[in-house]
PDB file of C-alpha atoms in Angstrom:
ATOM      1  CA  GLN A1233     -17.793  -4.325   5.528  1.00 77.00           C
ATOM      2  CA  VAL A1234     -15.386  -2.678   3.122  1.00 82.00           C
ATOM      3  CA  GLN A1235     -13.999  -4.642   0.185  1.00 90.00           C
ATOM      4  CA  LEU A1236     -10.543  -3.664  -1.029  1.00 92.00           C
ATOM      5  CA  VAL A1237      -9.281  -4.151  -4.580  1.00 95.00           C
ATOM      6  CA  GLU A1238      -5.619  -3.542  -5.356  1.00 97.00           C
ATOM      7  CA  SER A1239      -4.338  -2.953  -8.889  1.00 98.00           C
ATOM      8  CA  GLY A1240      -1.389  -1.552 -10.810  1.00 98.00           C
ATOM      9  CA  GLY A1241       1.228  -4.187 -10.153  1.00 97.00           C
ATOM     10  CA  GLY A1242       3.383  -5.726 -12.834  1.00 97.00           C
ATOM     11  CA  LEU A1243       6.919  -6.296 -13.985  1.00 97.00           C
ATOM     12  CA  ALA A1244       9.472  -3.496 -13.734  1.00 98.00           C
ATOM     13  CA  GLN A1245      13.207  -3.200 -14.108  1.00 98.00           C
ATOM     14  CA  ALA A1246      15.382  -2.048 -11.257  1.00 98.00           C
ATOM     15  CA  GLY A1247      15.258   1.730 -11.104  1.00 98.00           C
ATOM     16  CA  GLY A1248      11.826   1.827 -12.665  1.00 98.00           C
ATOM     17  CA  SER A1249       8.474   2.964 -11.309  1.00 98.00           C
ATOM     18  CA  LEU A1250       4.994   1.612 -10.723  1.00 98.00           C
ATOM     19  CA  ARG A1251       1.862   3.146  -9.250  1.00 98.00           C
ATOM     20  CA  LEU A1252      -0.474   0.975  -7.233  1.00 98.00           C
ATOM     21  CA  SER A1253      -4.120   1.760  -6.530  1.00 98.00           C
ATOM     22  CA  CYS A1254      -6.478   0.467  -3.874  1.00 96.00           C
ATOM     23  CA  ALA A1255     -10.202   1.046  -4.308  1.00 93.00           C
ATOM     24  CA  ALA A1256     -12.812   0.425  -1.653  1.00 87.00           C
ATOM     25  CA  SER A1257     -16.393  -0.669  -2.088  1.00 83.00           C
ATOM     26  CA  GLY A1258     -19.110  -1.443   0.419  1.00 81.00           C
ATOM     27  CA  ARG A1259     -18.319   1.564   2.577  1.00 75.00           C
ATOM     28  CA  THR A1260     -15.963   4.508   2.606  1.00 76.00           C
ATOM     29  CA  PHE A1261     -12.524   4.636   4.112  1.00 76.00           C
ATOM     30  CA  SER A1262     -13.734   7.344   6.476  1.00 76.00           C
ATOM     31  CA  PRO A1263     -12.408   7.956   9.051  1.00 84.00           C
ATOM     32  CA  TYR A1264      -9.641   5.384   8.944  1.00 86.00           C
ATOM     33  CA  ALA A1265      -5.994   5.689   8.155  1.00 92.00           C
ATOM     34  CA  MET A1266      -4.964   3.526   5.217  1.00 93.00           C
ATOM     35  CA  GLY A1267      -1.860   1.439   4.873  1.00 95.00           C
ATOM     36  CA  TRP A1268       0.071  -0.539   2.309  1.00 97.00           C
ATOM     37  CA  PHE A1269       1.678  -3.847   3.207  1.00 98.00           C
ATOM     38  CA  ARG A1270       3.662  -6.388   1.201  1.00 98.00           C
ATOM     39  CA  GLN A1271       4.487 -10.064   1.385  1.00 98.00           C
ATOM     40  CA  ALA A1272       7.411 -11.652  -0.409  1.00 96.00           C
ATOM     41  CA  PRO A1273       7.539 -15.415  -1.037  1.00 91.00           C
ATOM     42  CA  GLY A1274       8.428 -17.280   2.121  1.00 95.00           C
ATOM     43  CA  LYS A1275       8.246 -14.166   4.279  1.00 97.00           C
ATOM     44  CA  GLU A1276       5.676 -12.630   6.593  1.00 97.00           C
ATOM     45  CA  ARG A1277       3.566  -9.698   5.486  1.00 97.00           C
ATOM     46  CA  GLU A1278       5.239  -6.416   6.398  1.00 97.00           C
ATOM     47  CA  PHE A1279       4.233  -2.788   6.766  1.00 96.00           C
ATOM     48  CA  VAL A1280       5.177  -0.425   3.926  1.00 98.00           C
ATOM     49  CA  ALA A1281       3.413   2.918   4.428  1.00 97.00           C
ATOM     50  CA  VAL A1282       0.446   4.588   6.103  1.00 96.00           C
ATOM     51  CA  ILE A1283      -1.526   7.780   5.497  1.00 95.00           C
ATOM     52  CA  ALA A1284      -3.880   9.434   7.958  1.00 92.00           C
ATOM     53  CA  TRP A1285      -7.497  10.207   7.092  1.00 83.00           C
ATOM     54  CA  SER A1286      -7.745  13.915   7.728  1.00 78.00           C
ATOM     55  CA  VAL A1287      -4.502  15.831   7.376  1.00 74.00           C
ATOM     56  CA  GLY A1288      -2.830  13.223   5.202  1.00 74.00           C
ATOM     57  CA  SER A1289       0.241  12.769   7.345  1.00 92.00           C
ATOM     58  CA  THR A1290       2.344   9.816   6.255  1.00 96.00           C
ATOM     59  CA  TYR A1291       4.839   7.329   7.642  1.00 96.00           C
ATOM     60  CA  TYR A1292       7.055   4.861   5.806  1.00 97.00           C
ATOM     61  CA  ALA A1293       9.085   1.771   6.491  1.00 97.00           C
ATOM     62  CA  SER A1294      12.773   2.614   6.405  1.00 98.00           C
ATOM     63  CA  SER A1295      13.287   0.282   3.445  1.00 98.00           C
ATOM     64  CA  VAL A1296      11.055   2.391   1.177  1.00 98.00           C
ATOM     65  CA  LYS A1297      11.381   5.897   2.620  1.00 98.00           C
ATOM     66  CA  GLY A1298      12.448   8.361  -0.028  1.00 98.00           C
ATOM     67  CA  ARG A1299      11.407   6.044  -2.862  1.00 98.00           C
ATOM     68  CA  PHE A1300       7.711   5.361  -2.247  1.00 98.00           C
ATOM     69  CA  THR A1301       4.910   7.899  -1.778  1.00 98.00           C
ATOM     70  CA  ILE A1302       1.482   7.093  -0.362  1.00 97.00           C
ATOM     71  CA  SER A1303      -1.484   9.322  -1.152  1.00 95.00           C
ATOM     72  CA  ARG A1304      -5.245   9.155  -1.023  1.00 92.00           C
ATOM     73  CA  ASP A1305      -8.316  10.594  -2.732  1.00 90.00           C
ATOM     74  CA  ASN A1306     -11.109  10.427  -0.189  1.00 86.00           C
ATOM     75  CA  ALA A1307     -13.723  11.508  -2.735  1.00 87.00           C
ATOM     76  CA  LYS A1308     -12.820   8.491  -4.875  1.00 90.00           C
ATOM     77  CA  ASN A1309     -12.318   6.169  -1.917  1.00 89.00           C
ATOM     78  CA  THR A1310      -8.928   5.282  -3.323  1.00 92.00           C
ATOM     79  CA  VAL A1311      -5.417   5.142  -1.916  1.00 95.00           C
ATOM     80  CA  TYR A1312      -2.272   5.070  -4.045  1.00 97.00           C
ATOM     81  CA  LEU A1313       1.332   3.974  -3.718  1.00 98.00           C
ATOM     82  CA  GLN A1314       3.803   5.579  -6.100  1.00 98.00           C
ATOM     83  CA  MET A1315       6.925   3.431  -6.195  1.00 98.00           C
ATOM     84  CA  ASN A1316      10.081   4.906  -7.692  1.00 98.00           C
ATOM     85  CA  ASP A1317      13.647   3.616  -7.944  1.00 98.00           C
ATOM     86  CA  LEU A1318      12.389   0.070  -7.561  1.00 98.00           C
ATOM     87  CA  LYS A1319      14.765  -2.618  -6.342  1.00 98.00           C
ATOM     88  CA  PRO A1320      14.614  -6.409  -6.722  1.00 97.00           C
ATOM     89  CA  GLU A1321      13.954  -6.663  -2.975  1.00 97.00           C
ATOM     90  CA  ASP A1322      10.687  -4.775  -3.538  1.00 98.00           C
ATOM     91  CA  THR A1323       9.342  -7.860  -5.297  1.00 98.00           C
ATOM     92  CA  ALA A1324       6.231  -8.943  -3.397  1.00 98.00           C
ATOM     93  CA  ALA A1325       2.461  -9.057  -3.399  1.00 98.00           C
ATOM     94  CA  TYR A1326       1.192  -5.665  -2.231  1.00 98.00           C
ATOM     95  CA  TYR A1327      -1.953  -5.212  -0.163  1.00 98.00           C
ATOM     96  CA  CYS A1328      -3.834  -2.259   1.272  1.00 96.00           C
ATOM     97  CA  ASN A1329      -5.966  -2.142   4.390  1.00 94.00           C
ATOM     98  CA  LEU A1330      -7.616   0.104   6.914  1.00 92.00           C
ATOM     99  CA  VAL A1331      -5.244   0.509   9.835  1.00 92.00           C
ATOM    100  CA  SER A1332      -5.378   1.389  13.498  1.00 88.00           C
ATOM    101  CA  ALA A1333      -3.521   4.204  15.199  1.00 84.00           C
ATOM    102  CA  SER A1334      -0.585   1.814  15.567  1.00 86.00           C
ATOM    103  CA  SER A1335      -0.727   0.849  11.859  1.00 86.00           C
ATOM    104  CA  GLN A1336      -2.176  -2.572  12.546  1.00 89.00           C
ATOM    105  CA  PRO A1337      -4.485  -3.882   9.787  1.00 90.00           C
ATOM    106  CA  LEU A1338      -8.180  -3.825  10.638  1.00 89.00           C
ATOM    107  CA  GLY A1339     -10.110  -5.229   7.698  1.00 88.00           C
ATOM    108  CA  ALA A1340     -10.178  -8.293   5.519  1.00 90.00           C
ATOM    109  CA  TRP A1341      -7.349  -8.581   3.022  1.00 93.00           C
ATOM    110  CA  GLY A1342      -7.991  -8.189  -0.686  1.00 93.00           C
ATOM    111  CA  GLN A1343      -6.374 -10.288  -3.382  1.00 95.00           C
ATOM    112  CA  GLY A1344      -3.320  -8.038  -3.580  1.00 97.00           C
ATOM    113  CA  THR A1345      -1.350  -7.006  -6.640  1.00 98.00           C
ATOM    114  CA  GLN A1346       1.963  -8.590  -7.610  1.00 98.00           C
ATOM    115  CA  VAL A1347       5.053  -6.453  -8.143  1.00 98.00           C
ATOM    116  CA  THR A1348       8.108  -8.090  -9.681  1.00 98.00           C
ATOM    117  CA  VAL A1349      11.344  -6.141 -10.089  1.00 98.00           C
ATOM    118  CA  SER A1350      14.093  -7.560 -12.255  1.00 97.00           C
ATOM    119  CA  SER A1351      17.736  -6.656 -11.862  1.00 93.00           C
TER     120      SER A1351
END
C-alpha cells in the first residue's frame, strides 16, 4: 500500500504563493491519477485539483482555477501543487491521494500539510 507524505504548507499573506509536495513510498503512483484535496475547519474535505498519469492532463475546482497548478514527476513519485494569489479562504489542511477516473480518493489519507493565509 502506498504511503503519502505532504509537505510545503505554512503561513502566507493574501496574494502570496506556496508550493506543496506529496511524496509516495511503498509503491509508485503508477498508473493512477493524483489529486489534491483540502479540508477547512468545520467543513468537509473538498476536491482541489487532479492530474492524469500519462499525458498529464489536469482539472481544477472552480475556486482555484487560474491560481493553482498541479504537476507531477513520475520518476520521483512526487506530485506538486503550486498555489499563487492565495486568499484567506484557501486556509485549510491540504492532502493528496490517488484518485479514480471520477476523481474519488482511493488510498489512505496522509497527515496533510496546513496552509494558513492571512488577510
